[in-house]
Short mmCIF file of C-alpha atoms in Angstrom, two decimals:
data_model
loop_
_atom_site.label_atom_id
_atom_site.label_comp_id
_atom_site.label_asym_id
_atom_site.label_seq_id
_atom_site.Cartn_x
_atom_site.Cartn_y
_atom_site.Cartn_z
CA MET A 1 -105.51 38.53 55.69
CA THR A 2 -105.92 36.85 59.07
CA LYS A 3 -109.04 34.72 59.28
CA LEU A 4 -111.77 35.99 61.58
CA GLU A 5 -111.50 34.23 64.94
CA LEU A 6 -114.03 31.49 65.68
CA ARG A 7 -115.18 31.04 69.29
CA ASP A 8 -116.98 28.18 71.03
CA LEU A 9 -120.60 28.89 71.97
CA GLY A 10 -121.07 27.39 75.43
CA ASN A 11 -121.61 23.63 75.25
CA THR A 12 -123.28 23.68 71.84
CA GLY A 13 -120.25 22.60 69.80
CA LEU A 14 -120.94 25.54 67.49
CA LYS A 15 -118.04 27.82 66.61
CA LEU A 16 -119.20 31.35 65.89
CA SER A 17 -117.24 34.06 64.12
CA CYS A 18 -116.33 36.67 66.75
CA VAL A 19 -118.18 39.24 64.62
CA GLY A 20 -121.77 38.24 63.93
CA PHE A 21 -123.98 39.64 61.19
CA GLY A 22 -127.02 41.36 62.70
CA ALA A 23 -129.67 41.19 59.98
CA SER A 24 -132.21 43.64 61.42
CA PRO A 25 -131.06 46.34 58.93
CA LEU A 26 -132.00 43.96 56.10
CA GLY A 27 -135.59 44.52 57.26
CA ASN A 28 -135.23 48.20 56.32
CA VAL A 29 -135.27 49.02 60.02
CA PHE A 30 -132.75 51.86 59.49
CA GLY A 31 -133.68 52.90 55.94
CA ASP A 32 -134.22 51.12 52.65
CA VAL A 33 -131.78 48.44 51.56
CA SER A 34 -131.96 47.09 48.01
CA GLU A 35 -131.95 43.34 47.49
CA GLU A 36 -128.67 43.67 45.53
CA ASP A 37 -127.00 45.45 48.44
CA ALA A 38 -128.35 42.92 50.91
CA ILE A 39 -127.03 39.97 48.89
CA ALA A 40 -123.70 41.71 48.32
CA SER A 41 -123.26 42.35 52.04
CA VAL A 42 -124.03 38.73 52.97
CA ARG A 43 -121.65 37.54 50.26
CA ALA A 44 -118.93 39.87 51.58
CA ALA A 45 -119.57 38.60 55.12
CA PHE A 46 -118.97 34.99 54.04
CA ARG A 47 -115.90 35.95 52.05
CA LEU A 48 -114.38 37.66 55.10
CA GLY A 49 -115.10 34.82 57.52
CA ILE A 50 -118.42 35.75 59.16
CA ASN A 51 -120.45 32.57 59.67
CA PHE A 52 -123.15 33.73 62.10
CA PHE A 53 -126.36 35.51 61.05
CA ASP A 54 -129.02 36.70 63.48
CA THR A 55 -132.55 37.78 62.63
CA SER A 56 -136.09 37.84 64.03
CA PRO A 57 -139.65 37.86 62.68
CA TYR A 58 -140.01 41.17 64.54
CA TYR A 59 -137.37 42.97 62.45
CA GLY A 60 -139.07 44.89 59.68
CA GLY A 61 -142.27 42.94 60.34
CA THR A 62 -140.82 39.66 58.92
CA LEU A 63 -138.90 41.41 56.10
CA SER A 64 -135.47 40.78 57.67
CA GLU A 65 -136.04 37.00 57.67
CA LYS A 66 -137.31 37.03 54.07
CA VAL A 67 -134.38 39.09 52.80
CA LEU A 68 -131.81 37.04 54.75
CA GLY A 69 -133.37 33.87 53.31
CA LYS A 70 -133.01 35.22 49.78
CA CYS A 71 -129.42 36.27 50.46
CA LEU A 72 -128.38 32.88 51.86
CA LYS A 73 -129.98 31.14 48.88
CA ALA A 74 -128.30 33.50 46.39
CA VAL A 75 -124.88 32.96 47.97
CA GLY A 76 -125.50 29.22 47.89
CA LEU A 77 -123.04 27.94 50.52
CA PRO A 78 -123.44 24.46 52.01
CA ARG A 79 -125.87 24.64 54.97
CA ASN A 80 -123.30 23.34 57.48
CA GLU A 81 -120.98 26.29 56.76
CA TYR A 82 -123.13 28.94 58.40
CA ILE A 83 -125.10 29.42 61.60
CA VAL A 84 -128.52 31.08 61.61
CA SER A 85 -130.34 32.29 64.65
CA THR A 86 -133.87 33.66 64.70
CA LYS A 87 -136.33 34.44 67.45
CA CYS A 88 -139.89 33.90 68.59
CA GLY A 89 -142.37 35.57 70.92
CA ARG A 90 -142.01 39.15 69.63
CA TYR A 91 -143.84 40.24 66.50
CA ALA A 92 -144.88 43.48 64.81
CA GLU A 93 -148.31 42.92 66.35
CA GLY A 94 -146.99 42.38 69.89
CA PHE A 95 -145.69 39.71 72.27
CA ASP A 96 -146.89 36.12 72.48
CA PHE A 97 -144.78 33.48 74.23
CA SER A 98 -147.50 30.81 74.25
CA ALA A 99 -146.52 27.29 73.21
CA GLU A 100 -149.00 27.44 70.33
CA ARG A 101 -147.64 30.71 68.92
CA VAL A 102 -143.94 29.83 69.15
CA THR A 103 -144.58 26.40 67.60
CA LYS A 104 -146.32 28.05 64.64
CA SER A 105 -143.66 30.78 64.59
CA ILE A 106 -140.75 28.47 63.71
CA ASP A 107 -142.59 27.08 60.68
CA GLU A 108 -143.26 30.61 59.43
CA SER A 109 -139.62 31.58 60.01
CA LEU A 110 -138.23 28.50 58.25
CA GLU A 111 -140.44 29.23 55.24
CA ARG A 112 -139.26 32.85 55.08
CA LEU A 113 -135.62 31.87 55.59
CA GLN A 114 -135.97 29.01 53.06
CA LEU A 115 -134.27 26.65 55.54
CA ASP A 116 -135.07 23.21 56.96
CA TYR A 117 -133.83 24.15 60.42
CA VAL A 118 -132.29 27.05 62.32
CA ASP A 119 -129.25 26.57 64.51
CA ILE A 120 -130.62 28.70 67.35
CA LEU A 121 -134.16 29.80 68.20
CA GLN A 122 -134.36 32.46 70.90
CA CYS A 123 -137.26 33.79 72.93
CA HIS A 124 -137.17 37.48 71.99
CA ASP A 125 -137.10 40.18 74.72
CA ILE A 126 -138.63 38.02 77.41
CA GLU A 127 -138.87 40.88 79.93
CA PHE A 128 -142.02 41.94 78.03
CA GLY A 129 -143.73 38.63 78.78
CA SER A 130 -144.25 36.56 81.88
CA LEU A 131 -140.92 34.97 82.84
CA ASP A 132 -142.83 32.12 84.50
CA GLN A 133 -144.62 31.43 81.21
CA VAL A 134 -141.24 31.37 79.46
CA VAL A 135 -139.99 28.83 82.04
CA ASN A 136 -143.09 26.63 82.20
CA GLU A 137 -144.51 26.86 78.70
CA THR A 138 -142.20 28.43 76.09
CA ILE A 139 -138.96 26.55 76.83
CA PRO A 140 -140.76 23.13 76.97
CA ALA A 141 -142.36 23.96 73.59
CA LEU A 142 -138.92 24.79 72.14
CA LEU A 143 -137.51 21.52 73.51
CA LYS A 144 -140.15 19.73 71.43
CA LEU A 145 -139.07 21.69 68.35
CA LYS A 146 -135.52 20.59 69.08
CA GLU A 147 -136.64 16.94 69.18
CA ALA A 148 -138.46 17.51 65.89
CA GLY A 149 -135.20 18.76 64.31
CA LYS A 150 -136.50 22.21 63.44
CA ILE A 151 -134.04 23.93 65.77
CA ARG A 152 -130.70 22.81 67.17
CA PHE A 153 -130.32 25.07 70.20
CA ILE A 154 -132.45 27.27 72.44
CA GLY A 155 -131.77 30.81 73.61
CA ILE A 156 -133.29 33.74 75.48
CA THR A 157 -132.78 37.44 74.85
CA GLY A 158 -133.52 40.72 76.59
CA LEU A 159 -132.09 43.84 78.20
CA PRO A 160 -132.35 43.47 82.03
CA LEU A 161 -129.63 41.01 83.08
CA GLU A 162 -131.65 39.53 85.94
CA ILE A 163 -134.05 37.86 83.48
CA PHE A 164 -131.28 35.43 82.51
CA THR A 165 -130.59 34.11 86.00
CA TYR A 166 -134.33 34.02 86.75
CA VAL A 167 -134.99 31.67 83.82
CA LEU A 168 -131.77 29.63 84.00
CA ASP A 169 -132.27 28.92 87.71
CA ARG A 170 -135.74 27.50 87.00
CA VAL A 171 -135.43 25.44 83.80
CA PRO A 172 -133.89 21.95 83.65
CA PRO A 173 -130.09 22.24 83.36
CA GLY A 174 -128.97 22.21 79.74
CA SER A 175 -132.34 23.22 78.30
CA VAL A 176 -131.26 26.79 77.53
CA ASP A 177 -128.05 26.77 75.49
CA VAL A 178 -127.39 30.44 74.86
CA ILE A 179 -128.27 33.96 75.97
CA LEU A 180 -128.21 37.09 73.84
CA SER A 181 -127.59 40.25 75.82
CA TYR A 182 -127.44 43.74 74.33
CA CYS A 183 -126.06 47.09 75.48
CA HIS A 184 -124.33 45.52 78.49
CA TYR A 185 -120.87 44.93 77.12
CA SER A 186 -119.44 48.11 75.67
CA ILE A 187 -117.17 50.89 76.88
CA ASN A 188 -119.99 52.63 78.78
CA ASP A 189 -121.58 49.51 80.30
CA THR A 190 -119.82 46.25 81.12
CA SER A 191 -122.39 44.92 83.58
CA LEU A 192 -122.66 41.65 81.59
CA GLU A 193 -119.18 40.84 82.91
CA ASP A 194 -120.54 40.01 86.38
CA LEU A 195 -122.80 37.36 84.86
CA LEU A 196 -120.15 35.63 82.74
CA PRO A 197 -118.83 33.23 85.45
CA TYR A 198 -122.40 32.08 86.22
CA LEU A 199 -123.15 31.52 82.52
CA LYS A 200 -119.87 29.72 81.99
CA SER A 201 -120.47 27.39 84.94
CA ASN A 202 -123.87 26.54 83.44
CA GLY A 203 -122.35 25.85 80.01
CA VAL A 204 -124.44 28.63 78.49
CA GLY A 205 -123.04 30.43 75.45
CA VAL A 206 -123.00 34.23 75.36
CA ILE A 207 -123.75 36.51 72.43
CA SER A 208 -123.53 40.26 72.92
CA ALA A 209 -125.27 42.75 70.66
CA SER A 210 -125.20 46.53 70.26
CA PRO A 211 -121.50 47.14 70.91
CA LEU A 212 -122.21 50.75 69.92
CA ALA A 213 -124.97 50.93 72.57
CA MET A 214 -127.69 51.46 69.92
CA GLY A 215 -125.90 54.49 68.47
CA LEU A 216 -124.62 56.11 71.69
CA LEU A 217 -121.01 55.30 70.78
CA THR A 218 -121.07 56.84 67.31
CA GLU A 219 -120.08 60.21 65.89
CA ARG A 220 -123.62 60.68 64.60
CA GLY A 221 -125.15 59.98 68.00
CA PRO A 222 -128.20 57.92 68.92
CA PRO A 223 -131.61 58.09 67.23
CA GLU A 224 -134.32 60.37 68.69
CA TRP A 225 -136.14 57.47 70.36
CA HIS A 226 -133.08 56.20 72.25
CA PRO A 227 -134.20 55.35 75.82
CA ALA A 228 -130.99 56.41 77.61
CA SER A 229 -131.04 59.33 80.07
CA PRO A 230 -129.83 62.79 79.00
CA GLU A 231 -126.74 62.24 81.22
CA ILE A 232 -125.76 59.05 79.39
CA LYS A 233 -126.34 60.71 76.03
CA SER A 234 -124.24 63.78 76.80
CA SER A 235 -121.36 61.74 78.26
CA CYS A 236 -121.28 59.52 75.18
CA GLN A 237 -121.46 62.57 72.93
CA ALA A 238 -118.47 64.07 74.78
CA ALA A 239 -116.54 60.80 74.39
CA ALA A 240 -117.31 60.66 70.65
CA ALA A 241 -116.22 64.28 70.18
CA TYR A 242 -113.00 63.60 72.10
CA CYS A 243 -112.17 60.64 69.84
CA LYS A 244 -112.89 62.64 66.71
CA GLU A 245 -110.56 65.36 67.91
CA LYS A 246 -107.82 62.76 68.39
CA GLY A 247 -108.43 61.40 64.90
CA LYS A 248 -109.93 58.18 66.28
CA ASN A 249 -113.29 56.59 65.55
CA ILE A 250 -115.31 55.84 68.67
CA SER A 251 -117.37 53.17 66.89
CA LYS A 252 -114.32 51.17 65.90
CA LEU A 253 -112.85 51.45 69.40
CA ALA A 254 -116.18 50.40 70.92
CA LEU A 255 -116.45 47.33 68.69
CA GLN A 256 -112.85 46.34 69.47
CA TYR A 257 -113.54 46.78 73.18
CA SER A 258 -116.51 44.39 72.97
CA LEU A 259 -114.55 41.89 70.88
CA SER A 260 -111.66 41.77 73.33
CA ASN A 261 -113.54 39.65 75.89
CA LYS A 262 -113.10 36.05 74.73
CA ASP A 263 -115.85 34.77 77.04
CA ILE A 264 -118.31 36.40 74.65
CA SER A 265 -118.63 34.08 71.65
CA SER A 266 -119.83 36.61 69.14
CA VAL A 267 -120.51 40.33 69.02
CA LEU A 268 -123.51 41.05 66.82
CA VAL A 269 -123.35 44.15 64.67
CA GLY A 270 -126.14 45.31 62.37
CA MET A 271 -124.91 45.51 58.78
CA ASN A 272 -126.44 46.26 55.40
CA SER A 273 -123.57 47.18 53.07
CA ILE A 274 -120.25 45.77 51.88
CA LYS A 275 -118.55 48.81 53.40
CA GLN A 276 -119.98 48.11 56.87
CA VAL A 277 -119.03 44.44 56.66
CA GLU A 278 -115.48 45.32 55.61
CA GLU A 279 -115.09 47.95 58.35
CA ASN A 280 -116.31 45.59 61.07
CA VAL A 281 -114.07 42.74 59.96
CA ALA A 282 -111.11 45.13 59.60
CA ALA A 283 -111.66 46.31 63.19
CA ALA A 284 -111.58 42.69 64.40
CA THR A 285 -108.50 41.89 62.32
CA GLU A 286 -106.67 44.97 63.59
CA LEU A 287 -107.55 43.97 67.16
CA ALA A 288 -106.23 40.44 66.61
CA ILE A 289 -102.92 41.74 65.29
CA PHE A 290 -102.27 44.87 67.39
CA GLY A 291 -104.53 44.57 70.44
CA LYS A 292 -106.84 47.37 71.53
CA ASP A 293 -105.89 51.03 71.80
CA GLU A 294 -105.52 50.95 75.60
CA GLU A 295 -104.57 54.61 75.87
CA THR A 296 -107.60 56.02 74.04
CA VAL A 297 -109.93 53.48 75.65
CA SER A 298 -108.87 54.52 79.16
CA GLU A 299 -109.35 58.18 78.21
CA ILE A 300 -112.87 57.40 76.95
CA GLU A 301 -113.58 55.36 80.10
CA ALA A 302 -112.61 58.39 82.20
CA ILE A 303 -115.09 60.58 80.29
CA LEU A 304 -117.82 57.94 80.69
CA LYS A 305 -117.07 57.18 84.35
CA PRO A 306 -120.00 59.25 85.76
CA VAL A 307 -122.49 57.11 83.78
CA LYS A 308 -120.65 53.77 83.90
CA ASN A 309 -123.06 50.78 83.87
CA GLN A 310 -126.11 53.05 83.86
CA THR A 311 -128.92 51.51 81.84
CA TRP A 312 -132.61 52.19 81.18
CA PRO A 313 -135.83 50.35 82.02
CA SER A 314 -137.17 47.72 79.61
CA GLY A 315 -140.16 45.41 79.90
CA ILE A 316 -143.03 44.97 82.30
CA GLN A 317 -142.84 44.69 86.09
CA GLN A 318 -142.53 41.00 86.87
CA SER A 319 -144.72 39.87 89.74
#
């Protein structure tokens, strides 16, 4: 079995497994997960070379952090063998990026995770707050938490790509270590690509989430609430049906597509079962050995061409 590839995260010195474990499903976000299944999936992830786990107090209204904490404790690996990232600023009760709230937030998260520190603390979905507050108040508060040893690195997350340049252009160089982007590096939308040279030149690490575009690139299709336009949905549905007809799985191809860009340190995938962990790692292993299925990918790209790089609105209008 080839070991899962580790990739450098910007200038942090951290090496992340190219497949990251998205722990939002552990918060029962997509249906109930028993504690046994949760622990078994985290154990399987470690066994197969995944070392990066991402959560947030928002997922499952703090349940994801609690369950991940229990899992990490049950598996009992040395703390320096895995990388944990959580978030602040977005909660079940709403958004609050104030210095006071995020400072309190990390203590709550560490208690739930049963950890002394997290490797990365990210401001969660900053397009829903004031970007100027994030620049002038939130990031300085996180820098203090870094000095206090509660966090090692600082990140920002969100959907609209312009939020990243807005913040990075205004904070002291080196104060933001990593960005987490979602739904902008998959077969239907590769708009993150245009930002990669800028991020690289700033030494900022890149994590990409939702390689399946929040369910668009699956045989089952997206959930009811999915914010994409009817055009995007029907194109993705057509692509999924085409793959199925050819005996291919669109989800596996989509994950491999996202993994094939080495400038992205880790692709986060939500997981809550041993089967999902094994499938995701197998897709990465297959990619490492055989490369991606160029023929099918270009056929899917042709089907998705009319909606290429189309996204949906997220957040509040920034003044």
